[in-house]
Structures are given as C-alpha cells and as structure tokens.
Coordinates of C-alpha atoms in Angstrom, one line a residue:
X537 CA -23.3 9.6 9.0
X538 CA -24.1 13.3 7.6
X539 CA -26.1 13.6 4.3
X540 CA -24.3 13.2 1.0
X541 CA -22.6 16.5 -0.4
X542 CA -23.1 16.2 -4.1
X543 CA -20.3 16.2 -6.6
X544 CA -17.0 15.3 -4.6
X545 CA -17.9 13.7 -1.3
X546 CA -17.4 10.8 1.0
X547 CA -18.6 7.7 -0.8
X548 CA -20.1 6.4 2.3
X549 CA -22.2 9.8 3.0
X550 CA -25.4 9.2 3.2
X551 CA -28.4 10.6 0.8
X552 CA -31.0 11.7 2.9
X553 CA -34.2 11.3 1.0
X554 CA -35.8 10.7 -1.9
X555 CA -35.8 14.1 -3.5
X556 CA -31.8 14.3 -2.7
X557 CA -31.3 10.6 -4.2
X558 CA -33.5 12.0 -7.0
X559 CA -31.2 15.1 -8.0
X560 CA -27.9 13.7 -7.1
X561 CA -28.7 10.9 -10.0
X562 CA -27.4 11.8 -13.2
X563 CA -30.2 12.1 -16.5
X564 CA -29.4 8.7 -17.4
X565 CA -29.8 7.4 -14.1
X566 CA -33.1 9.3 -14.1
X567 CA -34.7 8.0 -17.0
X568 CA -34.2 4.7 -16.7
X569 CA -35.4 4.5 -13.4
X570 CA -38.6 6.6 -14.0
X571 CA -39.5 3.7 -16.1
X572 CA -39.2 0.4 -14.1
X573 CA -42.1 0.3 -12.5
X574 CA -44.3 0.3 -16.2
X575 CA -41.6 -2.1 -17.4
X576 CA -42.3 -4.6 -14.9
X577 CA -46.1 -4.4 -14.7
X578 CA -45.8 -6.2 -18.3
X579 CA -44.1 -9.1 -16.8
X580 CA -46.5 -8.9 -13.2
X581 CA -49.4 -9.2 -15.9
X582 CA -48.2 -12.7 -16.9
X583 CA -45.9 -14.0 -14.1
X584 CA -48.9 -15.5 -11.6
X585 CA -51.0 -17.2 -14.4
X586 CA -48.5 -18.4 -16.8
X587 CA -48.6 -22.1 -15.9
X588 CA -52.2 -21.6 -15.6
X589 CA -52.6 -20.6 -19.5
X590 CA -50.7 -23.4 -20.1
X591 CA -52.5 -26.2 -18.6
X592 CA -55.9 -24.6 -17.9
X593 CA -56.3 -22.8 -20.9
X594 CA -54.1 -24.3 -23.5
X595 CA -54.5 -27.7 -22.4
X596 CA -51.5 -28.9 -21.8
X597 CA -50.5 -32.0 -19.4
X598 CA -49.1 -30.5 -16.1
X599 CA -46.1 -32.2 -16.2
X600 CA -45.1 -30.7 -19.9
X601 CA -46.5 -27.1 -18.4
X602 CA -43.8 -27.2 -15.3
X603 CA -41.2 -28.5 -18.0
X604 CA -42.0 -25.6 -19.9
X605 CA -41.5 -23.4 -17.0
X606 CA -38.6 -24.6 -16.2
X607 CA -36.9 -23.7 -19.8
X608 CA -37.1 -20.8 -19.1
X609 CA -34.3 -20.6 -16.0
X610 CA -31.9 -23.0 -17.6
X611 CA -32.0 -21.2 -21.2
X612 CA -31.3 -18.0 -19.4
X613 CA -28.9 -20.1 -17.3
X614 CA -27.4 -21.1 -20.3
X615 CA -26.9 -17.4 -22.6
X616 CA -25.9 -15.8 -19.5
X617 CA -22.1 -16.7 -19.3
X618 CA -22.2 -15.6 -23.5
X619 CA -24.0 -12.7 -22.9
X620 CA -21.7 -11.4 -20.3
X621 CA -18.7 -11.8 -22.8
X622 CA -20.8 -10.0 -25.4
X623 CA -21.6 -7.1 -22.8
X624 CA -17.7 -6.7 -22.2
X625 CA -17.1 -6.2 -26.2
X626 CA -20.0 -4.7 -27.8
X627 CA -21.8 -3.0 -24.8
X628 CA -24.8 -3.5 -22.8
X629 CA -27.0 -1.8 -24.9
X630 CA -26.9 -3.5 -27.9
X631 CA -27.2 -7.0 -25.8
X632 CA -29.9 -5.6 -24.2
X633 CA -31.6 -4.5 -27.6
X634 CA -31.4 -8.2 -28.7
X635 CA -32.5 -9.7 -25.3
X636 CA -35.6 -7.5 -25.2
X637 CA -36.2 -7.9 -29.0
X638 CA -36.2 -11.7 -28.1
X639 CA -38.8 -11.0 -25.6
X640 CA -41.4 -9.5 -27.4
X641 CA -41.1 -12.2 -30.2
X642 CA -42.0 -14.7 -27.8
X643 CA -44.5 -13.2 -25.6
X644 CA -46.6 -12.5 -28.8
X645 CA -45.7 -16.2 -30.1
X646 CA -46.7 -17.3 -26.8
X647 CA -50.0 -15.5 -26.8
X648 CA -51.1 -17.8 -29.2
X649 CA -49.5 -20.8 -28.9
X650 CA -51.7 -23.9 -28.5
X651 CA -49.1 -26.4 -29.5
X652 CA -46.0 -27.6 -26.7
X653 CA -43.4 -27.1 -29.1
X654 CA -44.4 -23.7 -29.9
X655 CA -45.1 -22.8 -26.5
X656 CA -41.6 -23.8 -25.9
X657 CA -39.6 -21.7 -28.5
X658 CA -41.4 -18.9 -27.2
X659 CA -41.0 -19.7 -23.6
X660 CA -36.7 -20.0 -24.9
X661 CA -37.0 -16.6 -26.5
X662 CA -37.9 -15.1 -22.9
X663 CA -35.7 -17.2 -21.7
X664 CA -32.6 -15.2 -23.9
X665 CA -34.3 -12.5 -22.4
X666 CA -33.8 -13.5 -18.6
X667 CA -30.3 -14.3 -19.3
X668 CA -29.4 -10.9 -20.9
X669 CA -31.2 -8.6 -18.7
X670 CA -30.0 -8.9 -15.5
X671 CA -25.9 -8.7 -16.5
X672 CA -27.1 -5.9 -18.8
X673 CA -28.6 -3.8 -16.8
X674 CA -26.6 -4.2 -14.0
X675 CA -23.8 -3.0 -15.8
X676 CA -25.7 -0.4 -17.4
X677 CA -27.1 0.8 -13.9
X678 CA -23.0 0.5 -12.5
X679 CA -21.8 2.5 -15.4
X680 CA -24.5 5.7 -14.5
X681 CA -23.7 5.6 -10.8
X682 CA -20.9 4.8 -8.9
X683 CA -20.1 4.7 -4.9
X684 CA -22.9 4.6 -2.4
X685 CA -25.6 6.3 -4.6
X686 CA -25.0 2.6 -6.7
X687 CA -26.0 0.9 -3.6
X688 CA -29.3 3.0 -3.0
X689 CA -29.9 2.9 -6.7
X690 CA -30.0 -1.0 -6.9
X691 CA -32.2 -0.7 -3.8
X692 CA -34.7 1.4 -5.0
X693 CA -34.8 -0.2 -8.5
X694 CA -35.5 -3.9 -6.5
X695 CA -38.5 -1.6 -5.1
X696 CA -39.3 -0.2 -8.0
X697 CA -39.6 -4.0 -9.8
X698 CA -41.4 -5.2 -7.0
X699 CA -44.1 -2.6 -7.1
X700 CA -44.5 -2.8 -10.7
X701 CA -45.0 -7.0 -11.0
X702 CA -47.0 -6.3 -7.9
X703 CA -49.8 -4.3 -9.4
X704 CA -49.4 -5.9 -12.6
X705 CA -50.3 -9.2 -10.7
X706 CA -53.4 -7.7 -8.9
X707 CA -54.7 -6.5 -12.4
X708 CA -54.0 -9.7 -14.4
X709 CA -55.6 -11.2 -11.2
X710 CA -58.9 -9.3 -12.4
X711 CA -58.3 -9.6 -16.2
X712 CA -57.8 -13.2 -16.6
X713 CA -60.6 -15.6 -17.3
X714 CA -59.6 -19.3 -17.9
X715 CA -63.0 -20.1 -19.5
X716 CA -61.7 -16.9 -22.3
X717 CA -58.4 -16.9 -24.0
X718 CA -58.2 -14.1 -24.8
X719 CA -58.2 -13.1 -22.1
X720 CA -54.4 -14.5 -21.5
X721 CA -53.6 -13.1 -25.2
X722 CA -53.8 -10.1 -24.2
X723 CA -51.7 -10.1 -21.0
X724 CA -49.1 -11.4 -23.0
X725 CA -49.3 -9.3 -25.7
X726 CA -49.3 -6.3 -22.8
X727 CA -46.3 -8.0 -21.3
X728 CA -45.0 -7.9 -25.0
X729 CA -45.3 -4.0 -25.2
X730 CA -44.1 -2.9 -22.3
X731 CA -40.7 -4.2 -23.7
X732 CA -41.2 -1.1 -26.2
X733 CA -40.0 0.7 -23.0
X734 CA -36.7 0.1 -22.4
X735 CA -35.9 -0.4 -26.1
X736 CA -37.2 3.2 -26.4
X737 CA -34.9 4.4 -23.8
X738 CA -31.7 2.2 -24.7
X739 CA -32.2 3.9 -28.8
X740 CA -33.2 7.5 -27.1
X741 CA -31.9 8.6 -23.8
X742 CA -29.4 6.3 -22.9
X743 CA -27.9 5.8 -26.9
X744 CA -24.7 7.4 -25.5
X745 CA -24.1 5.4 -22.3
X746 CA -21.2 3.3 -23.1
X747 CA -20.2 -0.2 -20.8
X748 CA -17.8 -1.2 -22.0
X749 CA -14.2 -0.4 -22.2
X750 CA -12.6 1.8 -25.1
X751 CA -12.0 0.6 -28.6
X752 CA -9.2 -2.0 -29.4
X753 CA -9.5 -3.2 -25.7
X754 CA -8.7 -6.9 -25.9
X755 CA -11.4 -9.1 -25.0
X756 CA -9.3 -10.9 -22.7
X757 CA -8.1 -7.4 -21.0
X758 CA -10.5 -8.2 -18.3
X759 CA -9.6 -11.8 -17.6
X760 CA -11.6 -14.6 -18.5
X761 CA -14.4 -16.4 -16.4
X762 CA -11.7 -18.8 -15.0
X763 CA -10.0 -15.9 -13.8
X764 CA -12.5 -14.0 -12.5
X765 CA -13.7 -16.7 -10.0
X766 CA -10.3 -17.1 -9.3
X767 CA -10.2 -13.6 -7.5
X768 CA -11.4 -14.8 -3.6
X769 CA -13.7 -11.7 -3.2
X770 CA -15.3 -12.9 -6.4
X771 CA -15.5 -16.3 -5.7
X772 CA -16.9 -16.4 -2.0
X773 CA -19.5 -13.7 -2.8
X774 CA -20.8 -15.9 -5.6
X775 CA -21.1 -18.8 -2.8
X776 CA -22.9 -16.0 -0.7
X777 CA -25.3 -15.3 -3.6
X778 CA -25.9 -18.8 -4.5
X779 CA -26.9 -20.1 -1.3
X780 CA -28.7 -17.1 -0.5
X781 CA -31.3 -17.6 -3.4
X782 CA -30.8 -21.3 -2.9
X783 CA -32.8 -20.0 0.7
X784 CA -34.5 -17.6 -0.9
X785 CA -36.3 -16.9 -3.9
X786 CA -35.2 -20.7 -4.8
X787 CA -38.3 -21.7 -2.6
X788 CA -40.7 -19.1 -3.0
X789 CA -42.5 -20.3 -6.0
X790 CA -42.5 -24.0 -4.9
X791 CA -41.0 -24.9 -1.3
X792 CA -42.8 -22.3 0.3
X793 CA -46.1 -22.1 -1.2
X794 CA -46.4 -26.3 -0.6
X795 CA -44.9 -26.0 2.9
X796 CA -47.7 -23.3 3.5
X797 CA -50.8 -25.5 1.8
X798 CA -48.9 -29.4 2.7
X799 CA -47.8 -28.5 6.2
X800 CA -49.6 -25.4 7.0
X801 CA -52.7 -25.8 5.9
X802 CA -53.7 -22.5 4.8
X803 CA -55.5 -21.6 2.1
X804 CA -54.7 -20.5 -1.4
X805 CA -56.3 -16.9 -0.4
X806 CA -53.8 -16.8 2.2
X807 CA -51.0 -17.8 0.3
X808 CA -51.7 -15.2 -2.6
X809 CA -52.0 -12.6 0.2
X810 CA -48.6 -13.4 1.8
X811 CA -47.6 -12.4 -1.8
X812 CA -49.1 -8.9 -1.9
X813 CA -47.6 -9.0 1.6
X814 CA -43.8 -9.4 0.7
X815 CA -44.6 -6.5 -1.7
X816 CA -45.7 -4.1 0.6
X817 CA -43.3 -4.5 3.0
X818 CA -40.7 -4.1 0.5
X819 CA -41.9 -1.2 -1.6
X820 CA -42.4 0.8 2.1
X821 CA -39.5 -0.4 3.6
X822 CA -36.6 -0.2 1.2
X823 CA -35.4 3.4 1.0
X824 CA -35.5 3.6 5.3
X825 CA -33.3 0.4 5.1
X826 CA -30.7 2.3 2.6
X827 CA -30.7 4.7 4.8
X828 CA -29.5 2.3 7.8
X829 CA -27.7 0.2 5.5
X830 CA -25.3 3.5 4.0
X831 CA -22.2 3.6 4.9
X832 CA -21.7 0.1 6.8
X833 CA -19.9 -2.8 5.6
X834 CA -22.3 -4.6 3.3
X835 CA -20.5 -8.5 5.0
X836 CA -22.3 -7.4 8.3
X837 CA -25.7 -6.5 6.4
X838 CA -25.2 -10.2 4.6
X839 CA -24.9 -11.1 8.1
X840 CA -28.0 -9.4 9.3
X841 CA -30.1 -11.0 6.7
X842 CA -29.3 -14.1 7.2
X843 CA -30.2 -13.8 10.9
X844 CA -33.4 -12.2 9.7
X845 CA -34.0 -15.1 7.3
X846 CA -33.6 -17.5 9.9
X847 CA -36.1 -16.1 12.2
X848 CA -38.4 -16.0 9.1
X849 CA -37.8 -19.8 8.2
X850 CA -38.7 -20.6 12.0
X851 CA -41.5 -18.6 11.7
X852 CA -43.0 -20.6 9.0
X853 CA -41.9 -24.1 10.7
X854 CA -43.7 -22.8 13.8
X855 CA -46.9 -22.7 11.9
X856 CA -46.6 -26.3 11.0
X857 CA -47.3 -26.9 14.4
X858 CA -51.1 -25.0 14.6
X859 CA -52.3 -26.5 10.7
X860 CA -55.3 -25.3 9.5
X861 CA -55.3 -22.4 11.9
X862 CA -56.0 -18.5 12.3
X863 CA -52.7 -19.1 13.8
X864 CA -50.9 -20.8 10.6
X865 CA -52.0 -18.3 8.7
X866 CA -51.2 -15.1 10.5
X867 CA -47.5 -16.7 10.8
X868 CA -47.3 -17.5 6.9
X869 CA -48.4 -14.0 6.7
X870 CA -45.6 -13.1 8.6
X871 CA -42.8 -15.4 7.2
X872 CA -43.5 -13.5 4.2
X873 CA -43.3 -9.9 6.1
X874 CA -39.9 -11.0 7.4
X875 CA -38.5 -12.4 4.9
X876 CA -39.2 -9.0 2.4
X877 CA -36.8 -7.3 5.3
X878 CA -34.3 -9.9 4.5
X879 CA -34.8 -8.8 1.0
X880 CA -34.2 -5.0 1.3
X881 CA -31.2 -5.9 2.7
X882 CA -29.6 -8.2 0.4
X883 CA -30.5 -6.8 -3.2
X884 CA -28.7 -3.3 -2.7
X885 CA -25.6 -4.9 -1.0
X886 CA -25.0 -7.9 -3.2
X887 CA -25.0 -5.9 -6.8
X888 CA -23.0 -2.9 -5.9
X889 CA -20.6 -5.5 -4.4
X890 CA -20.0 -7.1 -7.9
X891 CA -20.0 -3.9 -9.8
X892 CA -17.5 -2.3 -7.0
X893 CA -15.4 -5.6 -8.1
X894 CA -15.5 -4.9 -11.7
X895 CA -13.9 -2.7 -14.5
X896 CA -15.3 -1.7 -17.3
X897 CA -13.5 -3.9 -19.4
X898 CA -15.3 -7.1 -17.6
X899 CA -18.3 -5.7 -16.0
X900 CA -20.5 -7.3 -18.3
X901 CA -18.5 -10.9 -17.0
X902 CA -18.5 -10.2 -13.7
X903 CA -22.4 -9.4 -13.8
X904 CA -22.6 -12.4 -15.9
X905 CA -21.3 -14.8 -12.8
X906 CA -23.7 -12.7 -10.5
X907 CA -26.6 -13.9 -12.7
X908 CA -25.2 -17.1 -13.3
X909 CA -25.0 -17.7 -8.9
X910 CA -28.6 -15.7 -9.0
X911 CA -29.9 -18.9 -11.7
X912 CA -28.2 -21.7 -10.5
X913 CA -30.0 -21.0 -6.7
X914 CA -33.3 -20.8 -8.6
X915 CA -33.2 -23.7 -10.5
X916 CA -31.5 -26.0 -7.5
X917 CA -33.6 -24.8 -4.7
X918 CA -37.2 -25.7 -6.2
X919 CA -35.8 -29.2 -6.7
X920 CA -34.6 -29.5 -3.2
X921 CA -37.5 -28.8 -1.4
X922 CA -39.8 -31.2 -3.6
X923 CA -37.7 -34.2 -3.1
X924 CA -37.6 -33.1 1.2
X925 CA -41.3 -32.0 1.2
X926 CA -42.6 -34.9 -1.1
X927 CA -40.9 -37.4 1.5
X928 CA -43.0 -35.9 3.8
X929 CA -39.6 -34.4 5.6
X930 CA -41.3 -31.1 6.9
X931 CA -38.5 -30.4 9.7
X932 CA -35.8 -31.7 7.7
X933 CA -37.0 -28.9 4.9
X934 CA -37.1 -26.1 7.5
X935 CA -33.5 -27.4 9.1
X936 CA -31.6 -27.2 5.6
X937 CA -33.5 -23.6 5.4
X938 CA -31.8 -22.5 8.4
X939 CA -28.8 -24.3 7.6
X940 CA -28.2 -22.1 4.5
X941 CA -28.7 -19.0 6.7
X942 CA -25.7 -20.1 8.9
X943 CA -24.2 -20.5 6.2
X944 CA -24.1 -17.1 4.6
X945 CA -23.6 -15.9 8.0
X946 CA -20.2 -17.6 8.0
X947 CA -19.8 -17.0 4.0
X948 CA -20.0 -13.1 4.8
X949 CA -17.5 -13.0 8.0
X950 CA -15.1 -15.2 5.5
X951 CA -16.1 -12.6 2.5
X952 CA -15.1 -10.3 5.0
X953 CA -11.9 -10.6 5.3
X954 CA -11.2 -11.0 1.2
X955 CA -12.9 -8.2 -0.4
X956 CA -11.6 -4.4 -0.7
X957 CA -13.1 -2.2 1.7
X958 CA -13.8 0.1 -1.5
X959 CA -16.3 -3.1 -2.8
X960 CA -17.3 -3.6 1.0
X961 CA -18.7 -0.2 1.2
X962 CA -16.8 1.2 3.8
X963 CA -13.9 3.5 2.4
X964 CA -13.5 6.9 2.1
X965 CA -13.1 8.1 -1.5
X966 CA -14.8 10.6 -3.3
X967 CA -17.5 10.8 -5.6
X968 CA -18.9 12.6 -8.7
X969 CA -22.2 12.6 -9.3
X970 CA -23.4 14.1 -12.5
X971 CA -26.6 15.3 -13.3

C-alpha cells in the first residue's frame, strides 16, 4: 500500500500521517474535527459523576437514580429511528441544531434539579440529544469525506472523543465535591456550553454542508426502514454491530466494573485507572492502526477484533482466579489495554461501512439503524450481566462474553460474502478530496 495521491486516487491508498490526513481533508472536514475534543470534554465533565449527583448529592433513592440513567438510552433509543427520517428530508444540520438545543436545556435544568421528575425531563432532553447525534453527525462526517479518508476520519474522531471525555473526566474528578453542589452545577452547566460548539459550527462553517438529497426527492426515494434491513449487507452488519456492543461497551459501565470489584477484587482506584487506561491506549494507538487497517477488507478487521476481544474477556476471567491480588489487578489493567485495541479496530470499520451502504437520499436512515444496533447493545448488555453476575454465575458471564466474540467472528465471514467490495473497503475507485 503506497501513500494516498490527493485528488483522484485509489480509494484504498493509504494516508501516510497525520499532516497528509490533515491537508487531504476538505475545510469542512477540518473544522469540525478541530473541535471534538472541546466538545466532548463538556460531556467527560459530567459522565463519571452523574449518578453520583443524583443520589449523593441530590438525594435521591439509588434505585430512581439508575432508573434515571437508564432514560436516557431508551429515549435516545426511542427518537433515533424519527430522527434518521428527519435527517433524510430536512438535513442533518438542522436535526442536529434541535438535538443539541435539547441538550443544553437539560443540562442547565439538570444542574439544578432537586426533584425526580425534573431530573428526569432533563435527563429525556439529553436523551433527544443521544438519539440525534450520532445519525447526524455520521452523516454529516460521510457527506465531507468519502472513500478511505472516511474510514481514517471516523477513526481519528473516536480518538479525538475519547481524549476529550478523558480529560474532562480527570478534571471533573478534581472539581467535584459531594459535600458542595455547586460544585456539580457547574459541570453541568460546563457540559451545557460546550454544546455552543458545534451549534457555532453547524450555523458558521458548515451552514452550506447539505445531507440530504436534492429538493422534491421523495421521502420514500431511499426506501423505508423495512427496506433497508431487508438489504443482507445492511442487515448482517447491524447483527455485527449489535452483538459487538452487546460484548462491548454494553458491559463496560456495569458487567465489567462488578466483575472487576465482585469477582476480582480490586479496588475502585484500580478500576478508575483501567478507565484512564482504555483512553490512552486508544488516543496513542488509533492512527497506527488506520494505518494497518487501510486498504484491507474491513470483515477480516471485524474478525481481528473479535479475536482480540476474546483474549481480553479471558484476560479478565483469568484474574478471577488470583482475587484481591497485585495479580488481579495488573490483568484488569490489562483487559482494559486490550480491549481499547479491539476498539481502534472496530469504530473506523463499522461506520464507514454503513455510510459506504448509503445514499444520500437515506443516509440519515441507514445511520439511524447503526445507532439504533449501537442502543439496543447498550441497553441489553448491562441487563445481562446483572442477572449472570447477581446469580453469582462468574464463568457463565465470561463464557457468554466469548461467545459473542465467536459470534461476530462468524457474523463478519457471513457479512463477507453479502456486502460490495466498494462498502468492504477493498475496491479500486477513485477519489476526490477537496480542500
């Protein structure tokens, strides 16, 4: 693979650095990733300690706090499939305007909230939020950049999130002071005006970037839902996504950390470090993994991550075996370290995937059912490792973990065989970059 000639070139040449991936973007592409880091350091701010404020601070019964919560996946679960209609007719931006218009409202309502049923309109206006973003700027990010620059963009945007909730979680870490509100207000009033952000750049820069597809296209030009998943490559890469965050992110704010304190053993220092751990690894390592990654079939990287992921999940059932260890904890450390190079792996492949399977005249659905696979693994995999791990099933947990990696790992050889070679990153076709 030779570096990526800009402006008419091999789709599957590769770009060769950061300063070449940074000039072959186009302006849009430019500005809106210059600004994802300080986006995302509004929503690190508030993302570590929001159950906290509830039930520390606000004084809430735990059980109505991890209801609470959990609004906010199933309302974005819920404006998702809408939102991605809505994309399709009236553009991304303004969807995006009124999902990030939502958010502000209730981060500032939540800030001082200190009833339940407030809490939880505000907690269902960043819910609206969650459920627009991620179809909208996905097909905002797939309209700026097309062919294997989209793949290295979606990489180093995951990066570029990941770094930015990071360090926002290190400094709420030192801000916050259960025994002051206020402390909490004004996290989530920050986490409310870093939204200013993007709405800056969606009325500014990017006010010309158009989605969707010309005027007096029919809404149903693009097919509807039903049809949509009725395309194979479509409908066995939204299997592959579900079950990979079913694995994945699904446990990483409840099956994992109680595996690691239940089973484990560790400490909650270690388990906040494996944290800053799957950060690192995954700000340092994404870009040299787009550059392995470029060019080959994005099945067989589906393929190498679930491998990857296995040897992670083993990992951590290993360390059920030393509890309350050195031991235990260096390998939770190192489930963690693994598993972020699972991650560099799969959020560059799986979005430019949909987007390479999308028109602009349903990009904003076909996002939409990406989300919709993305939610449904988040909200079904937290509720599958309390009922295994509360049973006291500890190897039963870590055997259905590695039973979802085989599973993508025969998902992608079947995906393999369904999907375009254009979407599967392999075929030659050229590309213009503008800029």
């Amino acid at each position: 693979m030779g570096p990526e000639r800009v402006g008419g070139l091999r789709q599957n040449a590769l770009v060769t650095g950061m300063t070449t991936f940074w000039k072959a973007l186009p302006t849009e592409g430019r500005w809106l990733l210059s600004t994802v880091a300080i986006q995302t350091l509004g929503r690190g701010l508030t993302l570590p300690f929001t159950i906290i404020y509830l039930h520390e601070v606000r004084g809430f019964d735990l059980g109505i706090s991890g209801a609470l919560m959990s609004l906010i996946a199933i309302t974005a679960l819920a404006v998702t499939g809408p939102g991605g209609t809505l994309i399709d007719r009236y553009g991304a931006r303004a969807v995006l305007l009124f999902g990030i218009s939502s958010m502000i409202a209730g981060c500032t309502l939540l800030a001082f909230a200190t009833h339940p049923g407030v809490a939880a309109i505000a907690i269902v206006l960043i819910g609206v939020n969650f459920g627009l973003s991620w179809p909208g700027f996905n097909a905002l990010i797939a309209t700026i950049v097309d062919g294997e620059l989209r793949q290295q963009y979606f990489g180093v945007n995951f990066a570029l999130v990941n770094l930015g909730i990071g360090v926002g979680g290190i400094i709420g870490g030192f801000l916050v002071d259960v025994q002051n509100p206020a402390t909490f207000t004004a996290i989530f009033l920050a986490d409310a005006a870093s939204g200013f952000i993007p709405m800056a750049l969606l009325l500014g820069p990017l006010r010309h970037v158009r989605t969707q597809g010309e005027p007096g296209t029919d809404d149903e030009a693009g097919g509807s839902y039903r049809e949509i998943l009725r395309r194979p490559a479509v409908l066995w890469l939204t299997l592959v996504t579900f079950i990979s965050v079913f694995i994945g992110y699904g446990q990483m704010e409840a099956g994992f950390p109680a595996f690691a304190r239940q089973v484990s053993e560790v400490s909650t220092r270690v388990v906040g470090l494996s944290f800053a751990v799957n950060t690192a690894v995954i700000v340092l390592l994404q870009f040299a993994v787009l550059k392995l990654i470029a060019g080959r079939r994005r099945t067989r990287v589906m393929q190498v991550m679930a491998l990857v992921w296995a040897a992670s999940w083993l990992v951590l059932g290993a360390t059920g075996l030393l509890p309350d260890s050195v031991a235990a904890a260096i390998g939770v450390l190192a489930f963690m370290g693994i598993f972020a190079f699972g991650e560099t792996m799969l959020q560059p492949t799986v979005p430019a995937m949909y987007n390479d399977l999308a028109t602009d005249r349903n990009r904003g659905r076909v996002n939409a059912v990406s989300a919709a696979a993305f939610q449904g693994g988040a909200i079904t995999g937290p509720i599958a490792a309390g009922l295994l791990l509360a049973n006291g099933w500890d190897a039963a947990y870590i055997i259905t973990m590695l039973a979802g990696c085989a599973s993508v790992l025969v998902l992608a050889l079947v995906l393999e065989r369904r999907v375009p070679a254009s979407a599967n990153g392999v075929a030659e076709a050229s590309q213009t970059v503008g800029g």
